[in-house]
mmCIF file of C-alpha atoms in Angstrom:
data_model
loop_
_atom_site.group_PDB
_atom_site.id
_atom_site.type_symbol
_atom_site.label_atom_id
_atom_site.label_comp_id
_atom_site.label_asym_id
_atom_site.label_seq_id
_atom_site.Cartn_x
_atom_site.Cartn_y
_atom_site.Cartn_z
ATOM 1 C CA MET A 1 -8.951 -45.725 -27.723
ATOM 2 C CA THR A 2 -7.798 -46.240 -24.132
ATOM 3 C CA ALA A 3 -6.217 -49.485 -22.951
ATOM 4 C CA VAL A 4 -9.408 -50.387 -21.077
ATOM 5 C CA GLU A 5 -11.573 -49.667 -24.130
ATOM 6 C CA GLU A 6 -9.296 -51.842 -26.257
ATOM 7 C CA LEU A 7 -9.484 -54.664 -23.698
ATOM 8 C CA LEU A 8 -13.291 -54.472 -23.718
ATOM 9 C CA ALA A 9 -13.263 -54.583 -27.522
ATOM 10 C CA VAL A 10 -10.977 -57.635 -27.507
ATOM 11 C CA MET A 11 -13.306 -59.395 -25.076
ATOM 12 C CA ALA A 12 -16.329 -58.599 -27.227
ATOM 13 C CA ARG A 13 -14.539 -60.016 -30.260
ATOM 14 C CA LEU A 14 -13.624 -63.198 -28.364
ATOM 15 C CA ARG A 15 -17.309 -63.673 -27.546
ATOM 16 C CA ASP A 16 -18.556 -62.820 -31.036
ATOM 17 C CA PRO A 17 -21.042 -65.561 -32.057
ATOM 18 C CA GLU A 18 -19.587 -65.842 -35.553
ATOM 19 C CA ARG A 19 -15.950 -64.747 -35.398
ATOM 20 C CA GLY A 20 -15.109 -65.373 -31.754
ATOM 21 C CA CYS A 21 -13.120 -68.057 -29.971
ATOM 22 C CA PRO A 22 -15.085 -71.304 -29.461
ATOM 23 C CA TRP A 23 -13.775 -71.704 -25.903
ATOM 24 C CA ASP A 24 -14.585 -68.132 -24.854
ATOM 25 C CA ARG A 25 -18.033 -68.313 -26.445
ATOM 26 C CA ALA A 26 -18.801 -71.503 -24.499
ATOM 27 C CA GLN A 27 -18.139 -69.972 -21.063
ATOM 28 C CA ASP A 28 -20.706 -68.656 -18.586
ATOM 29 C CA PHE A 29 -20.568 -67.048 -15.141
ATOM 30 C CA ARG A 30 -20.113 -70.356 -13.333
ATOM 31 C CA SER A 31 -17.567 -71.917 -15.661
ATOM 32 C CA ILE A 32 -15.007 -69.121 -15.283
ATOM 33 C CA VAL A 33 -15.164 -68.922 -11.477
ATOM 34 C CA PRO A 34 -12.311 -71.468 -11.029
ATOM 35 C CA HIS A 35 -10.150 -69.403 -13.379
ATOM 36 C CA THR A 36 -10.931 -66.237 -11.425
ATOM 37 C CA LEU A 37 -9.904 -67.854 -8.147
ATOM 38 C CA GLU A 38 -6.719 -69.194 -9.731
ATOM 39 C CA GLU A 39 -5.814 -65.751 -11.079
ATOM 40 C CA ALA A 40 -6.398 -64.172 -7.651
ATOM 41 C CA TYR A 41 -4.020 -66.672 -6.060
ATOM 42 C CA GLU A 42 -1.446 -65.998 -8.775
ATOM 43 C CA VAL A 43 -1.642 -62.288 -7.914
ATOM 44 C CA ALA A 44 -1.048 -63.171 -4.268
ATOM 45 C CA ASP A 45 1.904 -65.363 -5.242
ATOM 46 C CA ALA A 46 3.511 -62.557 -7.263
ATOM 47 C CA ILE A 47 3.102 -60.208 -4.305
ATOM 48 C CA GLU A 48 4.618 -62.786 -1.938
ATOM 49 C CA ARG A 49 7.640 -62.970 -4.232
ATOM 50 C CA ASP A 50 7.771 -59.162 -4.563
ATOM 51 C CA ASP A 51 7.935 -59.698 -8.331
ATOM 52 C CA HIS A 52 6.617 -56.451 -9.813
ATOM 53 C CA PRO A 53 6.621 -57.510 -13.480
ATOM 54 C CA ALA A 54 4.695 -60.632 -12.477
ATOM 55 C CA MET A 55 2.299 -58.488 -10.410
ATOM 56 C CA ARG A 56 1.538 -56.408 -13.498
ATOM 57 C CA ASP A 57 0.909 -59.490 -15.613
ATOM 58 C CA GLU A 58 -1.160 -61.330 -13.003
ATOM 59 C CA LEU A 59 -3.235 -58.251 -12.185
ATOM 60 C CA GLY A 60 -3.896 -57.954 -15.915
ATOM 61 C CA ASP A 61 -5.111 -61.557 -15.952
ATOM 62 C CA LEU A 62 -7.362 -60.815 -12.974
ATOM 63 C CA LEU A 63 -8.717 -57.681 -14.678
ATOM 64 C CA PHE A 64 -9.489 -59.792 -17.739
ATOM 65 C CA GLN A 65 -11.670 -61.983 -15.529
ATOM 66 C CA VAL A 66 -13.728 -58.920 -14.539
ATOM 67 C CA VAL A 67 -14.002 -57.927 -18.192
ATOM 68 C CA PHE A 68 -15.105 -61.479 -19.031
ATOM 69 C CA TYR A 69 -17.929 -61.319 -16.460
ATOM 70 C CA ALA A 70 -18.869 -57.850 -17.693
ATOM 71 C CA GLN A 71 -19.182 -59.079 -21.285
ATOM 72 C CA ILE A 72 -21.373 -62.021 -20.266
ATOM 73 C CA GLY A 73 -23.488 -59.643 -18.176
ATOM 74 C CA ARG A 74 -23.837 -57.231 -21.101
ATOM 75 C CA GLU A 75 -24.967 -60.048 -23.379
ATOM 76 C CA ALA A 76 -27.573 -61.058 -20.782
ATOM 77 C CA GLY A 77 -28.747 -57.472 -20.430
ATOM 78 C CA SER A 78 -27.874 -57.467 -16.722
ATOM 79 C CA PHE A 79 -24.845 -55.183 -16.403
ATOM 80 C CA ASP A 80 -21.686 -54.146 -18.216
ATOM 81 C CA PHE A 81 -18.208 -52.927 -17.292
ATOM 82 C CA GLU A 82 -19.448 -49.363 -16.878
ATOM 83 C CA ALA A 83 -22.122 -50.521 -14.419
ATOM 84 C CA ILE A 84 -19.534 -52.507 -12.444
ATOM 85 C CA ALA A 85 -17.213 -49.501 -12.229
ATOM 86 C CA ARG A 86 -20.060 -47.166 -11.283
ATOM 87 C CA ALA A 87 -21.319 -49.514 -8.557
ATOM 88 C CA VAL A 88 -17.924 -49.828 -6.878
ATOM 89 C CA THR A 89 -17.304 -46.069 -7.173
ATOM 90 C CA ASP A 90 -20.648 -45.308 -5.526
ATOM 91 C CA LYS A 91 -19.889 -47.864 -2.797
ATOM 92 C CA LEU A 92 -16.478 -46.358 -2.025
ATOM 93 C CA ILE A 93 -17.934 -42.853 -1.813
ATOM 94 C CA ARG A 94 -20.788 -44.052 0.409
ATOM 95 C CA ARG A 95 -18.431 -45.926 2.753
ATOM 96 C CA HIS A 96 -15.978 -43.024 3.115
ATOM 97 C CA PRO A 97 -18.129 -40.146 4.398
ATOM 98 C CA HIS A 98 -15.038 -38.749 6.143
ATOM 99 C CA VAL A 99 -13.409 -38.263 2.734
ATOM 100 C CA PHE A 100 -16.335 -37.486 0.419
ATOM 101 C CA GLY A 101 -18.786 -36.085 2.985
ATOM 102 C CA ASP A 102 -18.778 -33.972 6.112
ATOM 103 C CA ARG A 103 -18.105 -36.696 8.662
ATOM 104 C CA GLU A 104 -14.827 -36.456 10.600
ATOM 105 C CA GLU A 105 -12.740 -39.500 11.548
ATOM 106 C CA THR A 106 -9.607 -39.057 13.640
ATOM 107 C CA THR A 107 -8.379 -42.640 13.925
ATOM 108 C CA ALA A 108 -8.220 -45.745 11.761
ATOM 109 C CA GLY A 109 -10.289 -47.549 14.417
ATOM 110 C CA SER A 110 -13.179 -45.078 14.275
ATOM 111 C CA GLN A 111 -13.068 -45.126 10.487
ATOM 112 C CA ARG A 112 -13.249 -48.917 10.545
ATOM 113 C CA ALA A 113 -16.253 -48.781 12.866
ATOM 114 C CA THR A 114 -18.015 -46.382 10.500
ATOM 115 C CA TRP A 115 -17.202 -48.637 7.534
ATOM 116 C CA GLU A 116 -18.667 -51.677 9.291
ATOM 117 C CA ALA A 117 -21.767 -49.755 10.410
ATOM 118 C CA ILE A 118 -22.451 -48.669 6.834
ATOM 119 C CA LYS A 119 -21.965 -52.240 5.601
ATOM 120 C CA ALA A 120 -24.400 -53.491 8.253
ATOM 121 C CA GLU A 121 -26.992 -50.963 7.041
ATOM 122 C CA GLU A 122 -26.473 -52.154 3.472
ATOM 123 C CA ARG A 123 -26.953 -55.787 4.515
ATOM 124 C CA ALA A 124 -30.164 -54.905 6.335
ATOM 125 C CA GLU A 125 -31.474 -53.100 3.259
ATOM 126 C CA ARG A 126 -30.716 -56.135 1.084
ATOM 127 C CA ALA A 127 -32.461 -58.548 3.466
ATOM 128 C CA SER A 128 -35.479 -60.002 1.700
ATOM 129 C CA GLY A 129 -38.799 -61.394 2.894
ATOM 130 C CA ASP A 130 -39.399 -62.025 6.564
ATOM 131 C CA ALA A 131 -35.903 -63.374 7.268
ATOM 132 C CA ALA A 132 -34.268 -61.390 10.034
ATOM 133 C CA PRO A 133 -30.859 -59.959 9.112
ATOM 134 C CA SER A 134 -27.913 -61.689 10.765
ATOM 135 C CA ALA A 135 -24.513 -60.366 11.773
ATOM 136 C CA LEU A 136 -23.136 -63.259 9.713
ATOM 137 C CA ASP A 137 -24.919 -62.359 6.466
ATOM 138 C CA ASP A 138 -22.908 -62.041 3.252
ATOM 139 C CA VAL A 139 -19.787 -63.895 4.374
ATOM 140 C CA PRO A 140 -19.111 -65.763 1.103
ATOM 141 C CA LEU A 141 -19.178 -69.555 1.230
ATOM 142 C CA ALA A 142 -16.484 -69.690 -1.455
ATOM 143 C CA LEU A 143 -13.835 -68.066 0.738
ATOM 144 C CA PRO A 144 -10.955 -70.249 1.898
ATOM 145 C CA ALA A 145 -12.064 -71.906 5.135
ATOM 146 C CA LEU A 146 -9.515 -70.116 7.346
ATOM 147 C CA THR A 147 -10.460 -66.707 5.932
ATOM 148 C CA ARG A 148 -14.181 -67.416 6.230
ATOM 149 C CA SER A 149 -13.748 -68.595 9.816
ATOM 150 C CA ARG A 150 -11.922 -65.384 10.714
ATOM 151 C CA LYS A 151 -14.632 -63.268 9.088
ATOM 152 C CA LEU A 152 -17.440 -65.163 10.819
ATOM 153 C CA GLN A 153 -15.750 -64.824 14.203
ATOM 154 C CA SER A 154 -15.001 -61.135 13.616
ATOM 155 C CA ARG A 155 -18.668 -60.533 12.831
ATOM 156 C CA ALA A 156 -19.697 -62.352 16.012
ATOM 157 C CA ALA A 157 -17.148 -60.361 18.031
ATOM 158 C CA ARG A 158 -18.652 -57.050 16.872
ATOM 159 C CA VAL A 159 -21.889 -57.888 18.680
ATOM 160 C CA GLY A 160 -20.045 -58.952 21.839
ATOM 161 C CA PHE A 161 -19.633 -62.697 21.293
ATOM 162 C CA ASP A 162 -15.916 -62.898 21.984
ATOM 163 C CA TRP A 163 -13.425 -63.914 24.645
ATOM 164 C CA PRO A 164 -12.089 -60.822 26.471
ATOM 165 C CA GLU A 165 -8.456 -62.020 26.556
ATOM 166 C CA PRO A 166 -6.218 -64.167 24.301
ATOM 167 C CA GLY A 167 -5.323 -66.283 27.340
ATOM 168 C CA GLN A 168 -8.907 -67.499 27.519
ATOM 169 C CA VAL A 169 -8.722 -68.543 23.889
ATOM 170 C CA ILE A 170 -5.539 -70.478 24.638
ATOM 171 C CA ASP A 171 -7.409 -72.284 27.424
ATOM 172 C CA LYS A 172 -10.152 -73.090 24.911
ATOM 173 C CA LEU A 173 -7.508 -74.322 22.476
ATOM 174 C CA ARG A 174 -6.148 -76.721 25.121
ATOM 175 C CA GLU A 175 -9.705 -77.900 25.826
ATOM 176 C CA GLU A 176 -10.349 -78.608 22.142
ATOM 177 C CA LEU A 177 -7.016 -80.408 21.811
ATOM 178 C CA GLY A 178 -7.944 -82.588 24.774
ATOM 179 C CA GLU A 179 -11.279 -83.446 23.171
ATOM 180 C CA LEU A 180 -9.500 -84.401 19.950
ATOM 181 C CA GLU A 181 -7.116 -86.616 21.910
ATOM 182 C CA GLU A 182 -10.089 -88.313 23.541
ATOM 183 C CA ALA A 183 -11.723 -88.863 20.153
ATOM 184 C CA LEU A 184 -8.508 -90.391 18.811
ATOM 185 C CA GLY A 185 -8.381 -92.704 21.826
ATOM 186 C CA ASP A 186 -11.875 -94.086 21.288
ATOM 187 C CA SER A 187 -12.036 -97.793 20.484
ATOM 188 C CA PRO A 188 -13.302 -98.277 17.899
ATOM 189 C CA ARG A 189 -12.367 -94.842 16.574
ATOM 190 C CA ASP A 190 -15.272 -92.813 15.169
ATOM 191 C CA PRO A 191 -13.986 -90.945 12.063
ATOM 192 C CA ALA A 192 -16.946 -88.532 12.113
ATOM 193 C CA HIS A 193 -16.217 -87.623 15.757
ATOM 194 C CA VAL A 194 -12.514 -87.106 15.010
ATOM 195 C CA HIS A 195 -13.459 -84.943 12.014
ATOM 196 C CA GLU A 196 -15.747 -82.802 14.173
ATOM 197 C CA GLU A 197 -13.186 -82.322 16.944
ATOM 198 C CA MET A 198 -10.482 -81.448 14.416
ATOM 199 C CA GLY A 199 -12.784 -78.751 13.057
ATOM 200 C CA ASP A 200 -13.358 -77.365 16.553
ATOM 201 C CA LEU A 201 -9.595 -77.266 17.145
ATOM 202 C CA LEU A 202 -8.986 -75.388 13.891
ATOM 203 C CA LEU A 203 -11.790 -72.973 14.756
ATOM 204 C CA ALA A 204 -10.096 -72.236 18.083
ATOM 205 C CA CYS A 205 -6.762 -71.711 16.296
ATOM 206 C CA VAL A 206 -8.368 -69.155 13.992
ATOM 207 C CA ASN A 207 -9.973 -67.469 16.994
ATOM 208 C CA LEU A 208 -6.595 -67.140 18.699
ATOM 209 C CA SER A 209 -4.954 -65.763 15.559
ATOM 210 C CA ARG A 210 -7.710 -63.155 15.276
ATOM 211 C CA GLN A 211 -7.344 -62.208 18.943
ATOM 212 C CA ILE A 212 -3.606 -61.588 18.599
ATOM 213 C CA GLY A 213 -3.904 -59.750 15.277
ATOM 214 C CA VAL A 214 -2.511 -62.444 12.983
ATOM 215 C CA ASP A 215 -4.225 -63.258 9.690
ATOM 216 C CA PRO A 216 -4.549 -67.080 9.820
ATOM 217 C CA GLU A 217 -4.543 -67.497 6.037
ATOM 218 C CA GLN A 218 -1.356 -65.460 5.677
ATOM 219 C CA ALA A 219 0.254 -67.147 8.681
ATOM 220 C CA LEU A 220 -0.412 -70.566 7.156
ATOM 221 C CA ARG A 221 0.862 -69.421 3.755
ATOM 222 C CA ASP A 222 4.076 -68.280 5.420
ATOM 223 C CA GLY A 223 4.250 -71.539 7.388
ATOM 224 C CA ASN A 224 3.812 -73.512 4.170
ATOM 225 C CA ALA A 225 6.609 -71.556 2.508
ATOM 226 C CA LYS A 226 8.916 -72.176 5.464
ATOM 227 C CA PHE A 227 8.125 -75.892 5.506
ATOM 228 C CA GLU A 228 8.698 -76.175 1.759
ATOM 229 C CA ARG A 229 12.028 -74.337 2.010
ATOM 230 C CA ARG A 230 13.239 -76.543 4.845
ATOM 231 C CA PHE A 231 11.994 -79.776 3.284
ATOM 232 C CA ARG A 232 13.850 -78.949 0.083
ATOM 233 C CA GLY A 233 16.901 -78.457 2.281
ATOM 234 C CA LEU A 234 16.265 -81.890 3.780
ATOM 235 C CA GLU A 235 16.133 -83.364 0.268
ATOM 236 C CA ALA A 236 19.457 -81.767 -0.608
ATOM 237 C CA ILE A 237 21.101 -83.089 2.558
ATOM 238 C CA ILE A 238 19.941 -86.648 1.879
ATOM 239 C CA ALA A 239 20.866 -86.393 -1.802
ATOM 240 C CA ASN A 240 24.418 -85.376 -0.846
ATOM 241 C CA THR A 241 24.794 -88.666 1.016
ATOM 242 C CA GLY A 242 23.823 -90.636 -2.082
ATOM 243 C CA GLN A 243 20.761 -92.100 -0.324
ATOM 244 C CA ASP A 244 17.098 -92.178 -1.313
ATOM 245 C CA LEU A 245 14.475 -90.414 0.796
ATOM 246 C CA GLU A 246 12.295 -93.515 0.824
ATOM 247 C CA SER A 247 15.035 -95.752 2.213
ATOM 248 C CA VAL A 248 16.546 -93.792 5.117
ATOM 249 C CA GLY A 249 13.651 -93.939 7.602
ATOM 250 C CA PHE A 250 11.900 -91.276 9.632
ATOM 251 C CA ASP A 251 14.654 -90.730 12.230
ATOM 252 C CA ARG A 252 17.198 -89.864 9.527
ATOM 253 C CA LEU A 253 14.698 -87.625 7.755
ATOM 254 C CA GLU A 254 13.892 -85.819 11.002
ATOM 255 C CA ALA A 255 17.598 -85.299 11.707
ATOM 256 C CA ALA A 256 18.084 -83.898 8.209
ATOM 257 C CA TYR A 257 15.073 -81.643 8.651
ATOM 258 C CA GLN A 258 16.471 -80.245 11.889
ATOM 259 C CA GLN A 259 19.779 -79.665 10.103
ATOM 260 C CA ALA A 260 17.980 -77.840 7.286
ATOM 261 C CA LYS A 261 16.005 -75.844 9.863
ATOM 262 C CA ALA A 262 19.206 -74.751 11.600
ATOM 263 C CA ARG A 263 20.678 -73.634 8.282
ATOM 264 C CA ASP A 264 17.466 -71.772 7.472
ATOM 265 C CA GLN A 265 17.780 -69.922 10.781
ATOM 266 C CA GLY A 266 21.411 -69.066 10.078
ATOM 267 C CA ILE A 267 22.736 -71.486 12.660
ATOM 268 C CA ASP A 268 25.755 -73.678 11.905
ATOM 269 C CA PRO A 269 24.425 -77.213 12.547
ATOM 270 C CA THR A 270 27.970 -78.520 13.045
#
């Protein structure tokens, strides 16, 4: 028995109506979605830390999620693990005609264009009823907002709806920031208007990141990590003075943060 076959057998046993685990038996497609998302983020975290043993373990946990869905699908008579594997294999072969067919691709850019053209054909084939297919079809609602925004804007850009130069996006960013400032200056302030303008500003930020080839989700993850590292440095600086964070005031905290930032950049703050 292969490792995959054993894993499938373990999953079937966990779901056994008589001898299985009560928790596993109680789950359905919807109930395990949060666990799947959590496992995907734990894979990303292990990769960020370049922790290979953790990558192996977290990828195993993510694979178990696929096996879980496959078992539920098998019980419903919809699909099983074999059908999942076959579907993705067929998709990869279909989307790589330059590898598995007679099409020639000489650059990564042309290959990407072929990939997207094939995906567009697949979306058109899946379109049901009289609804006209859209360039924005099949961008999952469950994606993180930054990632979904980038995907939506990339789709729009492929049909020509895009600023020609990053500088124009920066101008748009300044415009959106000005509109947010105006909304904040309203008296009385309209929270719904502020919310809307903040969304427009974030949308412009994502647009700029896409234009300059920066993944906004990854950039923010890296920014979060940097902020956390420097804030922990701030905490250590204040702790060494015997003071409490809550009692020193913003100016002292900001000074400590700048000191921690300098240390993080390898600069001697003294």
